mmCIF file of C-alpha atoms in Angstrom:
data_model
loop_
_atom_site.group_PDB
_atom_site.id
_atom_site.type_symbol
_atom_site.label_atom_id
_atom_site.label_comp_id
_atom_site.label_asym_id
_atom_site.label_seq_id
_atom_site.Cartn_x
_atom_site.Cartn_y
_atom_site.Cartn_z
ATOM 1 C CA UNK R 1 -71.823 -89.421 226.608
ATOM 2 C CA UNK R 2 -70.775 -92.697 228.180
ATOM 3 C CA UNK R 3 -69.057 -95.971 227.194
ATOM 4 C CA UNK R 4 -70.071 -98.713 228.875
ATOM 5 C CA UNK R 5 -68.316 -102.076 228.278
ATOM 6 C CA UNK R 6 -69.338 -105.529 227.996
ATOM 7 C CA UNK R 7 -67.585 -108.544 227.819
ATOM 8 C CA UNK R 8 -69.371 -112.139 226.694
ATOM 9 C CA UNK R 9 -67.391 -115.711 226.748
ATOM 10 C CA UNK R 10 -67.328 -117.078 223.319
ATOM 11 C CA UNK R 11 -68.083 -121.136 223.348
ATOM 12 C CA UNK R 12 -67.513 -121.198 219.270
ATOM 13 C CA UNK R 13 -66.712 -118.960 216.326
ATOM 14 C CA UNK R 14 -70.351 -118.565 215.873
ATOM 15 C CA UNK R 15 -71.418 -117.920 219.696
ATOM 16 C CA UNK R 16 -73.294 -114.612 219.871
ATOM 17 C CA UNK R 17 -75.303 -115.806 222.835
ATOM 18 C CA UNK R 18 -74.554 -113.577 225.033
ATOM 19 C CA UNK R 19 -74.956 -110.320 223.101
ATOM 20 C CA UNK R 20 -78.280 -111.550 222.083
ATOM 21 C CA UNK R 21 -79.235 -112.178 225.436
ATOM 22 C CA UNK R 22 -78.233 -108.529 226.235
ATOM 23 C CA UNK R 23 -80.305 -107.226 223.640
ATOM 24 C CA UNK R 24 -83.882 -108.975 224.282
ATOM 25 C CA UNK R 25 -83.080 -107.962 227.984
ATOM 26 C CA UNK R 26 -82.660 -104.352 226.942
ATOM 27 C CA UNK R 27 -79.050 -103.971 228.693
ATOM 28 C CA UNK R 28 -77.569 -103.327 224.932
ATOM 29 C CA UNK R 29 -78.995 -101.150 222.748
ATOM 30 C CA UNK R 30 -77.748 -102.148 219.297
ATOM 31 C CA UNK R 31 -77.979 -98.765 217.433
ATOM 32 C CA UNK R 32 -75.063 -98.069 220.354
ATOM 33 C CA UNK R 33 -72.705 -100.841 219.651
ATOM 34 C CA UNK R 34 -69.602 -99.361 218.754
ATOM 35 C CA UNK R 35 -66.809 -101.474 218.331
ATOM 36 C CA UNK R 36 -66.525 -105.130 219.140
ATOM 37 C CA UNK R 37 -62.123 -107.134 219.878
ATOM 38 C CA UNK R 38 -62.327 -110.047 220.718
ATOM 39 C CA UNK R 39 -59.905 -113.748 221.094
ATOM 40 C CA UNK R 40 -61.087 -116.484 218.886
ATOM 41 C CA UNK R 41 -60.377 -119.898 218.982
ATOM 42 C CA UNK R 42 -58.324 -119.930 215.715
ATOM 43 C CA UNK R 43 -54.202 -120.049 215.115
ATOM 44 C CA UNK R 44 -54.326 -116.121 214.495
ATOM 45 C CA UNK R 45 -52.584 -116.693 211.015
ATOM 46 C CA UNK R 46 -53.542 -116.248 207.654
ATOM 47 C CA UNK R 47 -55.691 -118.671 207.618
ATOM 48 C CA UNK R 48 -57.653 -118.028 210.553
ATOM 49 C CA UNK R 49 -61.179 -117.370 209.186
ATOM 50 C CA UNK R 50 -62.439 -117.814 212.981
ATOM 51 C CA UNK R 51 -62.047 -114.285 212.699
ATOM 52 C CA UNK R 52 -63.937 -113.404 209.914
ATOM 53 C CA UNK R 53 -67.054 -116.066 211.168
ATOM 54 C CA UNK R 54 -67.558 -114.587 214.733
ATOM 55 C CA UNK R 55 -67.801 -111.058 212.845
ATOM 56 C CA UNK R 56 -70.255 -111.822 210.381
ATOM 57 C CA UNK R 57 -72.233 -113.845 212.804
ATOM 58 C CA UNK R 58 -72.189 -110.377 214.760
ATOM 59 C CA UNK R 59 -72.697 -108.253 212.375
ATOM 60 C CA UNK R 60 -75.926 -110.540 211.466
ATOM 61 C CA UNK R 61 -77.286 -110.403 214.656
ATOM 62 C CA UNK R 62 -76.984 -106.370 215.352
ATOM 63 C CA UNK R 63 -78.139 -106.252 211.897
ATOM 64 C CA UNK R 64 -81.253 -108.095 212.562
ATOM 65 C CA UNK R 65 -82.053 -106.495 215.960
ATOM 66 C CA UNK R 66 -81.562 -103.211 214.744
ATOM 67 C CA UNK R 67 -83.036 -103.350 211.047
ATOM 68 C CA UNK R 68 -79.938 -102.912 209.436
ATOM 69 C CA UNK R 69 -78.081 -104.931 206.816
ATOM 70 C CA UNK R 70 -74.741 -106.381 208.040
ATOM 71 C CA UNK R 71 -72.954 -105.405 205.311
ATOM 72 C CA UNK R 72 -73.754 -101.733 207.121
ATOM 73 C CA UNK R 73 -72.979 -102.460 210.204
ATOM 74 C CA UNK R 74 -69.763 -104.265 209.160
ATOM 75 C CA UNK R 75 -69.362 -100.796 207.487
ATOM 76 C CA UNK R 76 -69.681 -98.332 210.603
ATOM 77 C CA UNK R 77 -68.703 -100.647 213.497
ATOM 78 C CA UNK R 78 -64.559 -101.978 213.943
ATOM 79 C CA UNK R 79 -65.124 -106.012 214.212
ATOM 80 C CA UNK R 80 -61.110 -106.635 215.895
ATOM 81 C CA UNK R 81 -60.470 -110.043 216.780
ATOM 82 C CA UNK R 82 -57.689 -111.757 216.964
ATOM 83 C CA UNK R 83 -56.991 -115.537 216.730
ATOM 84 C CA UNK R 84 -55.163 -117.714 219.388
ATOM 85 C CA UNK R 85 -56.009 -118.886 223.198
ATOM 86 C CA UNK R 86 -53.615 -120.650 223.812
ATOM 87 C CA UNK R 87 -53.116 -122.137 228.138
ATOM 88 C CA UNK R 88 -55.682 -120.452 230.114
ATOM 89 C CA UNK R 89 -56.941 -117.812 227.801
ATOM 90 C CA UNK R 90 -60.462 -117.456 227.270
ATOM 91 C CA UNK R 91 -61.936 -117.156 224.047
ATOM 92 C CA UNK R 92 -64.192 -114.087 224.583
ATOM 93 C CA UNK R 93 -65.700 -110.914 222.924
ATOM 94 C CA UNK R 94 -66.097 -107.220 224.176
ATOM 95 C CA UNK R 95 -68.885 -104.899 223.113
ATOM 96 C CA UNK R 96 -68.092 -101.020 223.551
ATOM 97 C CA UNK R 97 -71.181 -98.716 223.541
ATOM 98 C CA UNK R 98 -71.814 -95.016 223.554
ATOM 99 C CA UNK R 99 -74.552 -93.927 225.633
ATOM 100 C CA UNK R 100 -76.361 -90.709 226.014
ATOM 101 C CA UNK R 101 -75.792 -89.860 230.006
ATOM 102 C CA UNK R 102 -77.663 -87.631 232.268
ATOM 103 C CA UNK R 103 -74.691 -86.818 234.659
ATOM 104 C CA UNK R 104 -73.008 -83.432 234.337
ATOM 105 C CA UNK R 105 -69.528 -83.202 232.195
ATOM 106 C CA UNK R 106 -66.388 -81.813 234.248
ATOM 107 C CA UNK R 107 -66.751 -83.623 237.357
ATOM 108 C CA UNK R 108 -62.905 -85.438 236.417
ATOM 109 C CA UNK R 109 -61.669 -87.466 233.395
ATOM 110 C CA UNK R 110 -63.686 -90.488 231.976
ATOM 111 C CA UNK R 111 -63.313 -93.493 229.630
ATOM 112 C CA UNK R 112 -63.935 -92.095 225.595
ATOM 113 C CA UNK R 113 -63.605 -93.960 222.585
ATOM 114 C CA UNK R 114 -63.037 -92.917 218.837
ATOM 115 C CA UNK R 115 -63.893 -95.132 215.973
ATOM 116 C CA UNK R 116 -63.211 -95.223 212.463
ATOM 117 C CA UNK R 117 -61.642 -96.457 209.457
ATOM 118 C CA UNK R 118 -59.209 -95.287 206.414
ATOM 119 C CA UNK R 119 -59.664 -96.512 203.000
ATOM 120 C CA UNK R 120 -59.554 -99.648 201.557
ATOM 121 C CA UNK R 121 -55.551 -100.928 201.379
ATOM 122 C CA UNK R 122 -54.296 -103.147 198.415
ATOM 123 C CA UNK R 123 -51.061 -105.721 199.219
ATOM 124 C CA UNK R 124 -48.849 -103.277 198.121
ATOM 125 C CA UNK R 125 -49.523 -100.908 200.538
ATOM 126 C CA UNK R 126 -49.127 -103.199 203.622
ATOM 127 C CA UNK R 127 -45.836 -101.748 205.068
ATOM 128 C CA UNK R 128 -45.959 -99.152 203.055
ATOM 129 C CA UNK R 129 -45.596 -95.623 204.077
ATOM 130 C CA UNK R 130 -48.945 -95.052 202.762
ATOM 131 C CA UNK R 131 -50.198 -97.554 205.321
ATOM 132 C CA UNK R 132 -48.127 -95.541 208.025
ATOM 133 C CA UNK R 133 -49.600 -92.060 207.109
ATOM 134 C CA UNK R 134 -53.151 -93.656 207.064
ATOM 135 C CA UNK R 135 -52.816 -95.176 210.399
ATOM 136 C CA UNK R 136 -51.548 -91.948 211.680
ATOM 137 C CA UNK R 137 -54.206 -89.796 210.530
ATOM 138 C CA UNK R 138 -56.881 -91.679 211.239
ATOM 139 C CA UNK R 139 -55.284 -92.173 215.176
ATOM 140 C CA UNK R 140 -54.927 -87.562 214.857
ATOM 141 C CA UNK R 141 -58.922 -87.715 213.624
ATOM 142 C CA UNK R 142 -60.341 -89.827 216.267
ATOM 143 C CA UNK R 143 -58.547 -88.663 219.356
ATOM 144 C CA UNK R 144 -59.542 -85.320 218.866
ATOM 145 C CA UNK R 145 -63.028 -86.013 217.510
ATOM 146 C CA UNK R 146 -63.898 -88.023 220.760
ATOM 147 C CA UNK R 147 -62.355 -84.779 223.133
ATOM 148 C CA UNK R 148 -59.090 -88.274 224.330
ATOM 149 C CA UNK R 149 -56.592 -86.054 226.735
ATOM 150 C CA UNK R 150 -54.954 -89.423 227.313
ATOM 151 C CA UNK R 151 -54.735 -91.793 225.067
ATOM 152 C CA UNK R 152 -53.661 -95.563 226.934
ATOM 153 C CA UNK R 153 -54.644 -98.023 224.079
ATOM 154 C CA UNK R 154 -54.993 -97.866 220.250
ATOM 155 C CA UNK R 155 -56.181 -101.240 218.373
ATOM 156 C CA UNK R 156 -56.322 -101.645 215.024
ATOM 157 C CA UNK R 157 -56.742 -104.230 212.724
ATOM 158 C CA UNK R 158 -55.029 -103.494 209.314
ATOM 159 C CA UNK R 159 -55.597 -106.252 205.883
ATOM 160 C CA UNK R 160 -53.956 -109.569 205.474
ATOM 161 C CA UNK R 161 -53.869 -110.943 201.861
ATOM 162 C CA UNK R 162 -53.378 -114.365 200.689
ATOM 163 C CA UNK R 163 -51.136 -115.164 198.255
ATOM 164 C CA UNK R 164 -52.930 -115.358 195.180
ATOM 165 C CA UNK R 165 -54.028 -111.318 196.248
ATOM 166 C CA UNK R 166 -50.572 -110.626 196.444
ATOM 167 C CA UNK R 167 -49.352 -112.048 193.137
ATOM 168 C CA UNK R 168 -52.284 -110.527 191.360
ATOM 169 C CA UNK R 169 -51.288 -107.192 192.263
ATOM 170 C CA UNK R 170 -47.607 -107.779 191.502
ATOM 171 C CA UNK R 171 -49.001 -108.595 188.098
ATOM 172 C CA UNK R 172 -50.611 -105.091 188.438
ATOM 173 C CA UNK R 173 -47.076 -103.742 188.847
ATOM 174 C CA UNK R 174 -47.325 -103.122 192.201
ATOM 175 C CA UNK R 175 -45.081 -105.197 194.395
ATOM 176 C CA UNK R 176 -45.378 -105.600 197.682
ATOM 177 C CA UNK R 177 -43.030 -105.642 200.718
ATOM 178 C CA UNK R 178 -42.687 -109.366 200.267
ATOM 179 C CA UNK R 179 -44.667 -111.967 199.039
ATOM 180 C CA UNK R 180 -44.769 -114.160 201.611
ATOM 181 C CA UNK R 181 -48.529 -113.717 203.089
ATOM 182 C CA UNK R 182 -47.599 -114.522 206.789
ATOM 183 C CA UNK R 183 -44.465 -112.187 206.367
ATOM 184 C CA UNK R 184 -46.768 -109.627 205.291
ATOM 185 C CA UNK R 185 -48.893 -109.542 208.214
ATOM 186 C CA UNK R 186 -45.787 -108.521 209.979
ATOM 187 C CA UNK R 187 -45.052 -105.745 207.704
ATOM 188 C CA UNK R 188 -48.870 -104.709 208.762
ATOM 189 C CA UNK R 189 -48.373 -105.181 211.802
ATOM 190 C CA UNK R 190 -45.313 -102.989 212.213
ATOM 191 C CA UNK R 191 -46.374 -100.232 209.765
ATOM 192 C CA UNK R 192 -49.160 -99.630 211.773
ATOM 193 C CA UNK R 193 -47.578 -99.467 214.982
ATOM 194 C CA UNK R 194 -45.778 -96.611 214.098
ATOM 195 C CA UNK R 195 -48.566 -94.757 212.507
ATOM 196 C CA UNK R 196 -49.903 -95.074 216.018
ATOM 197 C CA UNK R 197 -46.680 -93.527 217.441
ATOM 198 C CA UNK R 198 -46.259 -90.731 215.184
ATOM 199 C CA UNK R 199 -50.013 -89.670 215.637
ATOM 200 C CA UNK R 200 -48.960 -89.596 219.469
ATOM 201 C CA UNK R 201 -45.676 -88.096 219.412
ATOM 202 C CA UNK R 202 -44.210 -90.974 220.898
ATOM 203 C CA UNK R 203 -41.431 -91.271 217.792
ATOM 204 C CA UNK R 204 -40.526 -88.086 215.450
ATOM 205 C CA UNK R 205 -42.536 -88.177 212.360
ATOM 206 C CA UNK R 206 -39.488 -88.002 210.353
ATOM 207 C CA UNK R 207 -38.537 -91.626 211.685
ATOM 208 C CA UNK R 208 -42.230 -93.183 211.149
ATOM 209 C CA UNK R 209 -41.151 -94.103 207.729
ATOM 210 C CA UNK R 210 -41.305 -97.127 205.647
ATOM 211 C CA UNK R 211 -37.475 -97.703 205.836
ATOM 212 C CA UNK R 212 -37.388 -98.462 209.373
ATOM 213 C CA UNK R 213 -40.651 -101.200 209.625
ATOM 214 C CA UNK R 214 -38.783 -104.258 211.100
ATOM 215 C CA UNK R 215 -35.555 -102.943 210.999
ATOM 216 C CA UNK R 216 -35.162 -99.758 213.572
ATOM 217 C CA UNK R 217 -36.907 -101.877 216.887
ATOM 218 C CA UNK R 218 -35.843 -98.515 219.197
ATOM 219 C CA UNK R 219 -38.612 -97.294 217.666
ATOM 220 C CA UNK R 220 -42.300 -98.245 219.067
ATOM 221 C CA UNK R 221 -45.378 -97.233 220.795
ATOM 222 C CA UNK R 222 -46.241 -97.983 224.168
ATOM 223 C CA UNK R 223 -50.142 -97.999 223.534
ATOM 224 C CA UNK R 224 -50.446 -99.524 220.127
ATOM 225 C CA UNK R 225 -51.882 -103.019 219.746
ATOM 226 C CA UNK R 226 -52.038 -104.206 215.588
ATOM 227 C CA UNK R 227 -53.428 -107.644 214.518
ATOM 228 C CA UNK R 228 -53.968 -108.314 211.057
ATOM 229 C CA UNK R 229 -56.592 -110.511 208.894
ATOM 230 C CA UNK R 230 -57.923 -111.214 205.573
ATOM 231 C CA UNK R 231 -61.649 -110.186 206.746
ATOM 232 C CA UNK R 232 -60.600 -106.611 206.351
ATOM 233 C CA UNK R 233 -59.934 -104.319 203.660
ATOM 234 C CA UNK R 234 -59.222 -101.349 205.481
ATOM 235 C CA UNK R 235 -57.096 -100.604 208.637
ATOM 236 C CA UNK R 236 -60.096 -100.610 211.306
ATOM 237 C CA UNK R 237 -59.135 -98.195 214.441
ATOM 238 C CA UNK R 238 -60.510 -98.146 217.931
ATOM 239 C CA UNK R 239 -58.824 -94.942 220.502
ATOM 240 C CA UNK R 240 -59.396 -95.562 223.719
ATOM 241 C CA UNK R 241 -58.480 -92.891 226.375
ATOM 242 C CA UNK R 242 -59.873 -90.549 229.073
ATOM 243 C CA UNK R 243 -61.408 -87.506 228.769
ATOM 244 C CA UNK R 244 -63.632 -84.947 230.972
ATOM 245 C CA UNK R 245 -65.652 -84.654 228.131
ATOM 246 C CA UNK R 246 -67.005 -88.331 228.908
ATOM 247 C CA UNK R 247 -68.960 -89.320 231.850
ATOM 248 C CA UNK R 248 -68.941 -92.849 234.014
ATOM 249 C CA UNK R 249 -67.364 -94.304 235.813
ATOM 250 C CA UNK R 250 -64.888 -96.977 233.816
ATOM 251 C CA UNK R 251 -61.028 -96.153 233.742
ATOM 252 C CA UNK R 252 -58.234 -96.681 231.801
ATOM 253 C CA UNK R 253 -54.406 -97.328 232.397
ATOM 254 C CA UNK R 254 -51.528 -99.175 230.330
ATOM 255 C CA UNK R 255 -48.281 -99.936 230.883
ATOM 256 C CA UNK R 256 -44.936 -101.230 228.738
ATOM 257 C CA UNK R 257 -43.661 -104.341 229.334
ATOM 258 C CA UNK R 258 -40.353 -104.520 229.296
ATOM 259 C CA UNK R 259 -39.704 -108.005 228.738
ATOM 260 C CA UNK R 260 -42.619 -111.158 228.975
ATOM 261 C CA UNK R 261 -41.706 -111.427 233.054
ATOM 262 C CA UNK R 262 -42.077 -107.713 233.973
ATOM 263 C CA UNK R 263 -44.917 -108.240 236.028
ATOM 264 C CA UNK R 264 -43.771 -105.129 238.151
ATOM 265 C CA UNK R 265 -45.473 -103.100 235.592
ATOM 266 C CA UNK R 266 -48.601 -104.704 235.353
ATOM 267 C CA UNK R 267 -48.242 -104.394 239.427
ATOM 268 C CA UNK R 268 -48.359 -100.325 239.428
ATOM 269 C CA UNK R 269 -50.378 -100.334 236.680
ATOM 270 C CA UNK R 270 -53.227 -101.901 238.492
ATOM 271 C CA UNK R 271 -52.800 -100.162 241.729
ATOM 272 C CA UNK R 272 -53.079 -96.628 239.561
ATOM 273 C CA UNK R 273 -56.277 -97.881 238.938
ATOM 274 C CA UNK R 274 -57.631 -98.215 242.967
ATOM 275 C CA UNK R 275 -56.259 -102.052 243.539
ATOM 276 C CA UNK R 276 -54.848 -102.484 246.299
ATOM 277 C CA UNK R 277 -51.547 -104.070 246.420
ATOM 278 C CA UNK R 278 -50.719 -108.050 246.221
ATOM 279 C CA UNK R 279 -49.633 -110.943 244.496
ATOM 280 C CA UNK R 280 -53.268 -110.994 242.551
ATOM 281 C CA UNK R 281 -56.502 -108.919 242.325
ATOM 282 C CA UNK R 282 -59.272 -109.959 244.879
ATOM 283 C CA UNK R 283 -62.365 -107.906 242.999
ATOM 284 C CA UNK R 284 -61.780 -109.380 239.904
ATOM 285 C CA UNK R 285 -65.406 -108.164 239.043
ATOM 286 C CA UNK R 286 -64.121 -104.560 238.334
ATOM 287 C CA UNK R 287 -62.134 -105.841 235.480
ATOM 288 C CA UNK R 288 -63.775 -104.725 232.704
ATOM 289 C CA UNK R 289 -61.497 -105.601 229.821
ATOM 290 C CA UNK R 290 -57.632 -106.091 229.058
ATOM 291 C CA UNK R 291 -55.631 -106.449 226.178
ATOM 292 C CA UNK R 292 -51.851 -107.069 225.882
ATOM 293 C CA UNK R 293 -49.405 -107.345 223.293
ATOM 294 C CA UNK R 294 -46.295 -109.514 223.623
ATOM 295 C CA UNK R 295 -43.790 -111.782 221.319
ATOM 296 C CA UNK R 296 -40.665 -113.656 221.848
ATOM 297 C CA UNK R 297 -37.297 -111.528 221.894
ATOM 298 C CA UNK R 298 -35.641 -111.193 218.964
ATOM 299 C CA UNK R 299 -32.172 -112.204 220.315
ATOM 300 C CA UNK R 300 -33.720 -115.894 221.334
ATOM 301 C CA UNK R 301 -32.647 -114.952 225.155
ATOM 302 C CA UNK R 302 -35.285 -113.966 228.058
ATOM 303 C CA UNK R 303 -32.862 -112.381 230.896
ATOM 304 C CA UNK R 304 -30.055 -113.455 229.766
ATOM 305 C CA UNK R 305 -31.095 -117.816 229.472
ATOM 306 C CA UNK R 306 -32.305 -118.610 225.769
ATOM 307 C CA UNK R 307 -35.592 -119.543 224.839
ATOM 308 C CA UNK R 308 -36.543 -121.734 221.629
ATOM 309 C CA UNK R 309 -39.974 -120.125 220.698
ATOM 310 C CA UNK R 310 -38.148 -118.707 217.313
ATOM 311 C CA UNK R 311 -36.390 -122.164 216.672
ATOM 312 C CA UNK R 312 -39.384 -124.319 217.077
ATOM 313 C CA UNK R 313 -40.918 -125.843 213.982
ATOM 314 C CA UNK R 314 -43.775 -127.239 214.954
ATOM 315 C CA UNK R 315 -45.277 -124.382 217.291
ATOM 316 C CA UNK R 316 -45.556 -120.719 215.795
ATOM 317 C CA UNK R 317 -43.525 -118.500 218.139
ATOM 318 C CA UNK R 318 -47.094 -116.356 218.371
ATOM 319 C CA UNK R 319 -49.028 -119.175 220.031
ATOM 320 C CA UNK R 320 -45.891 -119.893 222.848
ATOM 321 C CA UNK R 321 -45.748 -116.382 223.757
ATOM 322 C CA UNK R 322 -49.463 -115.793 224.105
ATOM 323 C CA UNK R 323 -49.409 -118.566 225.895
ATOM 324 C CA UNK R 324 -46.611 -117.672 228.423
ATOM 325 C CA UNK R 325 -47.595 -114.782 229.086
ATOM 326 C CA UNK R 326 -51.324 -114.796 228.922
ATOM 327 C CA UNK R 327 -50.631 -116.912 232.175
ATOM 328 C CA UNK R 328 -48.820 -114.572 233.765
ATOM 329 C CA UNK R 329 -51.525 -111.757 233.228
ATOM 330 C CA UNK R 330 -54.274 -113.629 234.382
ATOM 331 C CA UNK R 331 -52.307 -115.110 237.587
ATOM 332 C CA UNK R 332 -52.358 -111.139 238.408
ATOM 333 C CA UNK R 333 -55.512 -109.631 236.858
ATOM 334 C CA UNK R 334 -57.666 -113.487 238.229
ATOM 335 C CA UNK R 335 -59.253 -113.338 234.795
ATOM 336 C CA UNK R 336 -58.638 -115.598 231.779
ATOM 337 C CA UNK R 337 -60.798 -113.634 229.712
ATOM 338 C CA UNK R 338 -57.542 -111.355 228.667
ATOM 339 C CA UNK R 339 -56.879 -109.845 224.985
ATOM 340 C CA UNK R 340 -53.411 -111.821 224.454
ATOM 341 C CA UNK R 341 -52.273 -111.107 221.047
ATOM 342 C CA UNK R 342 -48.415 -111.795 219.811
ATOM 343 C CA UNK R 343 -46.645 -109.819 216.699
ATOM 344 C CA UNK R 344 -45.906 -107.011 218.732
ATOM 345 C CA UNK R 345 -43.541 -105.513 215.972
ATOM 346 C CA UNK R 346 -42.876 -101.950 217.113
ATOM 347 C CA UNK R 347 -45.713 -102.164 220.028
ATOM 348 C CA UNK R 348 -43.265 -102.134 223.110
ATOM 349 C CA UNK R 349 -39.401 -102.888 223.466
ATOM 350 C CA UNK R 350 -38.457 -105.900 221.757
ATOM 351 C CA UNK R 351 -39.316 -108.785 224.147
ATOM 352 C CA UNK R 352 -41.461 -107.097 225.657
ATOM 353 C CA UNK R 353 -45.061 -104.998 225.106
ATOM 354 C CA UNK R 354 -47.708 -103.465 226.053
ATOM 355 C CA UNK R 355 -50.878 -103.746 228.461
ATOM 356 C CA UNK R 356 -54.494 -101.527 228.984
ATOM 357 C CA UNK R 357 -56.723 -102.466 231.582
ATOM 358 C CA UNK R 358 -59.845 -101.011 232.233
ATOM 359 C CA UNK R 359 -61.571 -100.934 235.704
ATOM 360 C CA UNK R 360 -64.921 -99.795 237.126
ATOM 361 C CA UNK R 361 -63.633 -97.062 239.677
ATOM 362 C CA UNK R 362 -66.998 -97.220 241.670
ATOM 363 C CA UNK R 363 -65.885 -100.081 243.726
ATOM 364 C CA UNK R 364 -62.785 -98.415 245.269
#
């Protein structure tokens, strides 16, 4: 098997030009599609039903051209997008597909994918150690399911609940974490970062627990990217690694940030892939995707001068750091069209984040 990957600009919420396009043309099969992140051109906040538009109108449209209902392909396929493009961002989807392939397995490690999802989450168990354990499991399931020897990215998309869904269940006697429905996305957010960890060893599993989500900030993962919304139910979970059980010839590599100006990283991250060094990547073209997590450190300073992202009240901290350092990405990687997403709780060192790239090897 093969995943190819394929990346379409996004004009509006409702923009599924280019995948359509793809289809008629036959480059896209749609009974292959599966998984779809993307940047829309929302705040990436509660109220961000960008996110929820782009994947119905997507889950319409496969739905149509492969004689399915979208409700059923909303059911088997992770729709991950996240709100916010802020500077020179690009608002932008990317399709994953699986592929049957005719070359021989063994000949060296490949780009795989594992999708799934875990059950349906109420408010109260946002944060939760249930939430947590879910993540984790699913992360266990899918990496060994798709044959991943290396794991270098893990999305997922956990629930978001308004308030009125939050109250209601607190009237059901179960309380959540808070009730403060952008608060909550945090506790998401953070909970499933370090299911993500503990799947991967990266923390003990006796410190993935519920008491340390946004307290205990030593503890992340350095491949986990979490965004929340209310157009999920369910924590939605996309594995991306390599594996010599996959064939093509698409690459993957990530990196930690360890602070929003460590472009040193994203440097010898890029040149593991086959670019050669300097200041910015000439063959653009052989980017095929890249998603990075960042957000504003916690102790208001960036090497050692403060910043004001967490002391500004008209600006969410989210959109200044995407932002800031969606700029600096794309000055290196020469593409706008970059997976910037900000609540990073747990998902790098505190200031800092994480970054996956994936590159056609076939041009090096």
């Amino acid at each position: 098997m093969r995943v190819d990957v394929h990346r379409f600009p996004l004009s509006d919420p409702s923009d599924v030009s280019g995948l359509d396009a793809a289809i008629a043309s036959g480059a896209i099969d749609p009974s292959t599609i599966a998984a779809v992140i993307g940047k829309t051109h929302g705040n990436g906040l509660v109220n961000d039903y960008t996110r929820g538009y782009l994947m119905l109108s997507l889950s319409l449209l496969i739905g149509a051209r492969s004689g399915r209902s979208a409700e059923s392909v909303r059911e088997s396929v992770p729709f991950i997008f996240s709100g916010g493009v802020e500077g020179v961002l690009s608002p932008h989807y990317t399709v994953f597909t699986v592929v049957p392939d005719d070359a021989p397995v063994g000949g060296g490690q490949a780009l795989a994918i594992g999708v799934g999802f875990t059950a349906a989450m109420r408010p109260s168990d946002v944060g939760r150690q249930a939430q947590i354990d879910a993540v984790a499991s699913s992360v266990e399931r899918l990496t060994a399911e798709a044959g991943i020897t290396e794991v270098h990215f893990v999305q997922v998309k956990g629930p978001a609940f308004t308030l009125a869904d939050i109250l209601a269940d607190q009237k059901a006697g179960r309380p959540s974490a808070t009730d403060n429905p952008g608060k909550l996305m945090s506790f998401g957010r953070a909970a499933c970062a370090l299911g993500v960890a503990k799947a991967l060893g990266e923390i003990p599993a006796d410190k993935a627990v519920e008491a340390a989500v946004l307290k205990d900030f030593s503890l992340f993962s350095s491949v986990a990217s979490i965004s929340a919304g209310v157009e999920v139910v369910a924590n939605e979970v996309v594995v991306i690694g390599m594996s010599s059980q996959w064939t093509g010839s698409l690459a993957v590599e990530h990196t930690t940030m360890s602070d929003a100006l460590d472009v040193a990283s994203i440097h010898a991250m890029v040149e593991r892939l086959g670019f050669p060094p300097a200041p910015q990547i000439a063959d653009a073209a052989r980017v095929k995707a890249a998603f990075i997590k960042c957000e504003a450190q916690r102790d208001g300073m960036v090497r050692g001068k403060p910043h004001t992202m967490l002391n500004d009240g008209d600006i969410n901290e989210q959109r200044h750091i995407r932002g800031a350092v969606g700029a600096i990405a794309a000055s290196i990687l020469n593409d706008t069209a970059l997976f910037v997403s900000g609540g990073a709780e747990h998902q790098g060192p505190d200031g800092g984040g994480m970054i996956a790239v994936i590159a056609d090897r076939a041009g090096r």
